[in-house]
Short mmCIF file of C-alpha atoms and ligand atoms in Angstrom, two decimals:
data_model
loop_
_atom_site.label_atom_id
_atom_site.label_comp_id
_atom_site.label_asym_id
_atom_site.label_seq_id
_atom_site.Cartn_x
_atom_site.Cartn_y
_atom_site.Cartn_z
CA ASP A 118 -28.85 10.17 -4.87
CA ASP A 119 -30.92 13.10 -6.67
CA GLU A 120 -29.86 13.46 -10.37
CA GLY A 121 -28.33 16.44 -10.51
CA GLY A 122 -27.33 17.11 -6.86
CA GLY A 123 -23.17 17.69 -7.88
CA VAL A 124 -21.25 14.53 -7.50
CA GLU A 125 -20.57 12.59 -3.83
CA ASP A 126 -16.80 13.05 -2.77
CA TYR A 127 -15.48 10.55 -1.10
CA LEU A 128 -12.11 10.53 0.99
CA PHE A 129 -10.01 7.68 1.90
CA LYS A 130 -6.18 7.69 3.85
CA ILE A 131 -4.75 4.67 2.90
CA VAL A 132 -1.20 4.11 4.01
CA ILE A 133 0.98 2.13 3.34
CA ILE A 134 3.89 0.20 5.67
CA GLY A 135 6.00 -2.74 5.21
CA ASP A 136 10.29 -2.77 5.82
CA SER A 137 12.85 -0.36 4.46
CA ALA A 138 13.46 -0.09 1.07
CA VAL A 139 10.68 -2.43 0.14
CA GLY A 140 9.42 0.26 -2.49
CA LYS A 141 7.13 2.05 -0.94
CA SER A 142 7.81 5.56 -2.34
CA ASN A 143 8.37 3.91 -5.51
CA LEU A 144 4.53 2.61 -5.43
CA LEU A 145 3.19 5.72 -4.24
CA SER A 146 4.92 7.83 -7.60
CA ARG A 147 4.42 5.25 -9.98
CA TYR A 148 0.33 5.06 -8.61
CA ALA A 149 0.21 8.42 -8.13
CA ARG A 150 2.70 9.71 -11.35
CA ASN A 151 3.52 7.54 -13.38
CA GLU A 152 7.22 8.34 -11.86
CA PHE A 153 10.19 5.33 -11.21
CA ASN A 154 13.41 6.44 -9.04
CA PRO A 155 15.83 3.89 -9.03
CA HIS A 156 17.66 6.02 -6.71
CA SER A 157 15.76 6.64 -3.80
CA LYS A 158 16.78 7.29 -0.01
CA ALA A 159 14.81 7.52 2.82
CA THR A 160 11.89 9.65 2.03
CA ILE A 161 11.86 13.67 2.54
CA GLY A 162 9.06 15.50 2.41
CA VAL A 163 5.64 15.17 0.93
CA GLU A 164 3.71 13.28 3.18
CA PHE A 165 0.68 12.04 1.89
CA GLN A 166 -0.83 12.28 -2.64
CA THR A 167 -3.81 12.38 -3.20
CA GLN A 168 -5.66 10.46 -6.54
CA THR A 169 -9.35 10.39 -7.62
CA MET A 170 -11.28 7.52 -9.33
CA GLU A 171 -14.40 7.32 -10.00
CA ILE A 172 -16.51 4.36 -8.71
CA ASP A 173 -19.88 3.64 -9.31
CA GLY A 174 -20.08 7.32 -11.23
CA LYS A 175 -18.81 8.95 -7.44
CA GLU A 176 -15.16 10.52 -7.46
CA VAL A 177 -13.83 9.50 -4.34
CA LYS A 178 -11.04 10.44 -3.33
CA ALA A 179 -7.84 8.08 -2.17
CA GLN A 180 -5.27 10.04 0.44
CA ILE A 181 -1.96 7.83 -0.01
CA TRP A 182 0.03 8.30 3.41
CA ASP A 183 3.99 7.35 2.75
CA THR A 184 5.98 6.93 6.14
CA ALA A 185 9.16 9.58 6.30
CA GLY A 186 11.66 6.36 7.14
CA GLN A 187 10.53 5.84 10.41
CA GLU A 188 10.07 2.73 9.64
CA ARG A 189 14.29 2.26 9.95
CA PHE A 190 13.53 1.53 13.82
CA ARG A 191 10.50 -0.39 12.94
CA ALA A 192 7.19 1.65 14.39
CA VAL A 193 5.86 4.76 13.02
CA THR A 194 3.81 7.09 14.91
CA SER A 195 -0.15 6.98 15.68
CA ALA A 196 -1.26 10.03 13.61
CA TYR A 197 0.58 8.33 10.30
CA TYR A 198 -2.62 5.60 11.19
CA ARG A 199 -5.06 7.88 12.65
CA GLY A 200 -7.89 7.93 9.89
CA ALA A 201 -7.03 4.88 7.62
CA SER A 202 -9.56 3.39 6.06
CA GLY A 203 -7.51 1.61 4.18
CA ALA A 204 -3.81 -0.16 4.13
CA LEU A 205 -0.84 -1.65 1.96
CA ILE A 206 1.64 -4.07 3.95
CA VAL A 207 4.26 -4.39 1.17
CA TYR A 208 7.25 -6.56 1.48
CA ASP A 209 10.35 -7.26 -1.06
CA ILE A 210 9.98 -10.35 -3.23
CA SER A 211 13.79 -10.36 -3.35
CA ARG A 212 14.13 -10.23 0.34
CA ARG A 213 13.23 -13.11 3.07
CA THR A 214 13.63 -10.95 6.53
CA THR A 215 11.02 -8.30 4.97
CA PHE A 216 7.67 -10.91 4.00
CA ASP A 217 9.06 -12.29 7.48
CA SER A 218 8.16 -8.69 8.99
CA VAL A 219 4.77 -8.87 8.23
CA GLY A 220 3.36 -10.09 11.03
CA HIS A 221 4.87 -7.07 13.06
CA TRP A 222 3.14 -4.76 10.66
CA LEU A 223 0.31 -6.34 10.90
CA ASP A 224 0.42 -5.74 14.98
CA GLU A 225 0.57 -2.48 14.02
CA LEU A 226 -1.56 -1.33 12.57
CA LYS A 227 -4.12 -3.51 14.91
CA THR A 228 -3.07 -1.90 17.16
CA HIS A 229 -2.81 1.92 15.78
CA SER A 230 -6.21 1.74 13.28
CA ASP A 231 -9.57 0.40 13.79
CA ALA A 232 -10.80 -3.03 12.72
CA THR A 233 -12.75 -2.36 9.22
CA VAL A 234 -9.66 -1.16 7.74
CA ALA A 235 -9.37 -2.91 4.55
CA ARG A 236 -5.77 -4.69 4.12
CA MET A 237 -3.39 -5.47 1.10
CA LEU A 238 -0.28 -7.36 1.32
CA VAL A 239 1.61 -6.97 -0.99
CA GLY A 240 4.68 -8.45 -1.68
CA ASN A 241 6.90 -5.88 -4.79
CA LYS A 242 9.60 -6.33 -7.14
CA CYS A 243 8.10 -9.27 -8.50
CA ASP A 244 10.68 -8.16 -11.55
CA LEU A 245 13.05 -9.98 -9.63
CA GLU A 246 12.07 -12.79 -10.64
CA ASN A 247 15.44 -14.21 -10.67
CA ILE A 248 16.34 -13.16 -7.22
CA ARG A 249 12.94 -14.09 -5.61
CA ASP A 250 13.43 -15.56 -2.34
CA VAL A 251 9.74 -15.07 -1.24
CA SER A 252 7.22 -17.53 -3.21
CA VAL A 253 3.69 -16.45 -4.51
CA GLU A 254 2.21 -19.61 -2.80
CA ASP A 255 3.76 -18.21 0.43
CA GLY A 256 2.24 -14.48 0.04
CA LYS A 257 -0.85 -16.02 -0.88
CA SER A 258 -1.20 -17.82 2.03
CA LEU A 259 -0.45 -15.86 4.72
CA ALA A 260 -2.90 -13.52 3.22
CA GLU A 261 -5.66 -16.04 3.37
CA ALA A 262 -5.02 -16.80 6.62
CA GLU A 263 -4.77 -13.12 7.93
CA GLY A 264 -7.80 -12.47 5.50
CA LEU A 265 -5.65 -10.07 3.19
CA PHE A 266 -6.09 -9.60 0.00
CA PHE A 267 -3.22 -9.76 -1.92
CA MET A 268 -0.66 -8.97 -5.01
CA GLU A 269 1.99 -8.90 -6.30
CA THR A 270 3.72 -6.11 -7.67
CA SER A 271 6.36 -3.73 -9.02
CA ALA A 272 6.72 -0.18 -9.25
CA LEU A 273 9.79 -0.65 -11.69
CA ASP A 274 7.62 -1.99 -14.35
CA SER A 275 4.51 -0.90 -13.32
CA THR A 276 3.19 -4.58 -12.88
CA ASN A 277 -0.14 -4.58 -10.57
CA VAL A 278 0.63 -1.77 -9.24
CA ASN A 279 -2.40 0.34 -9.97
CA LYS A 280 -4.57 -2.83 -9.42
CA ALA A 281 -3.64 -2.95 -5.64
CA PHE A 282 -4.26 0.38 -5.07
CA GLU A 283 -7.32 0.55 -7.03
CA GLU A 284 -8.71 -2.46 -5.28
CA VAL A 285 -7.98 -1.45 -1.75
CA ILE A 286 -10.01 1.83 -2.66
CA ARG A 287 -12.93 -0.03 -3.99
CA GLU A 288 -13.00 -2.60 -0.77
CA ILE A 289 -13.42 0.78 1.14
CA TYR A 290 -15.85 2.18 -1.10
CA THR A 291 -17.31 -1.26 -0.78
CA ASN A 292 -17.38 -1.74 3.21
CA VAL A 293 -18.21 2.38 3.66
CA SER A 294 -21.36 2.71 0.77
P1 GDP B 70 10.39 2.46 0.99
O1 GDP B 70 11.73 2.81 1.63
O2 GDP B 70 9.81 1.08 0.99
O3 GDP B 70 10.09 3.74 0.54
O4 GDP B 70 11.68 2.02 -0.64
P2 GDP B 70 12.20 2.66 -1.58
O5 GDP B 70 11.01 2.91 -3.19
O6 GDP B 70 12.40 4.19 -1.74
O7 GDP B 70 12.97 1.66 -2.94
C1 GDP B 70 13.94 1.17 -2.23
C2 GDP B 70 14.88 0.20 -3.18
O8 GDP B 70 14.16 -0.54 -3.89
C3 GDP B 70 15.49 2.01 -4.76
O9 GDP B 70 16.53 2.45 -4.74
C4 GDP B 70 14.07 1.62 -5.99
O10 GDP B 70 14.94 1.94 -6.98
C5 GDP B 70 14.01 0.03 -5.56
N1 GDP B 70 12.98 -0.91 -6.58
C6 GDP B 70 11.59 0.32 -5.90
N2 GDP B 70 10.40 -0.95 -5.93
C7 GDP B 70 10.82 -1.97 -6.62
C8 GDP B 70 9.82 -2.43 -7.94
O11 GDP B 70 9.05 -2.97 -7.83
N3 GDP B 70 11.51 -2.81 -8.55
C9 GDP B 70 13.02 -3.08 -8.78
N4 GDP B 70 13.93 -3.63 -8.75
N5 GDP B 70 13.01 -2.38 -7.30
C10 GDP B 70 12.71 -1.29 -7.08
MG1 MG B 71 10.01 5.47 1.35
#
């Protein structure tokens, strides 16, 4: 890498998948804009947000895609997955059914993206400890069995949100550099 040759740019596409209302849109708005919306309805409008981080002195851009509510029909289009090099598969720790759907979302991801995609299992809403319905151990063991990274997050109180995205971005960077 030549000195003074300017900043080397990387652009990675990351997709967020998982059942309706697990907090996908709020994870993205927390990460990209440090915003949380307690009343968010199905996402409308914005397809993706871009965040930049520095790794090894390089500028790495992550283009993070959010569904527009199609996940209600348990399927998002192949265009959504096209070119993705990372994925967050999100469930809600207070709703077991959303954890039971993870296998379905992993199958979708496998169908539509290539095998090297960096995958993070995310148990969101960890602020709802009092109504927890999925143990940390269950999350961990599923992640281990499927070869995924794992993290519990809260888009509400910000726990691990940046960390989850940044770990995926770092992993993709490691894969390509
Ligand atoms: P999406 O359908 O997966 O995009 O989910 P949304 O981001 O629209 O969130 C669905 C609902 O869950 C909204 O009412 C959010 O305010 C709420 N929510 C999202 N993340 C969290 C979280 O970390 N903790 C709590 N307590 N609520 C959350
Ligand atoms: Mg949404």
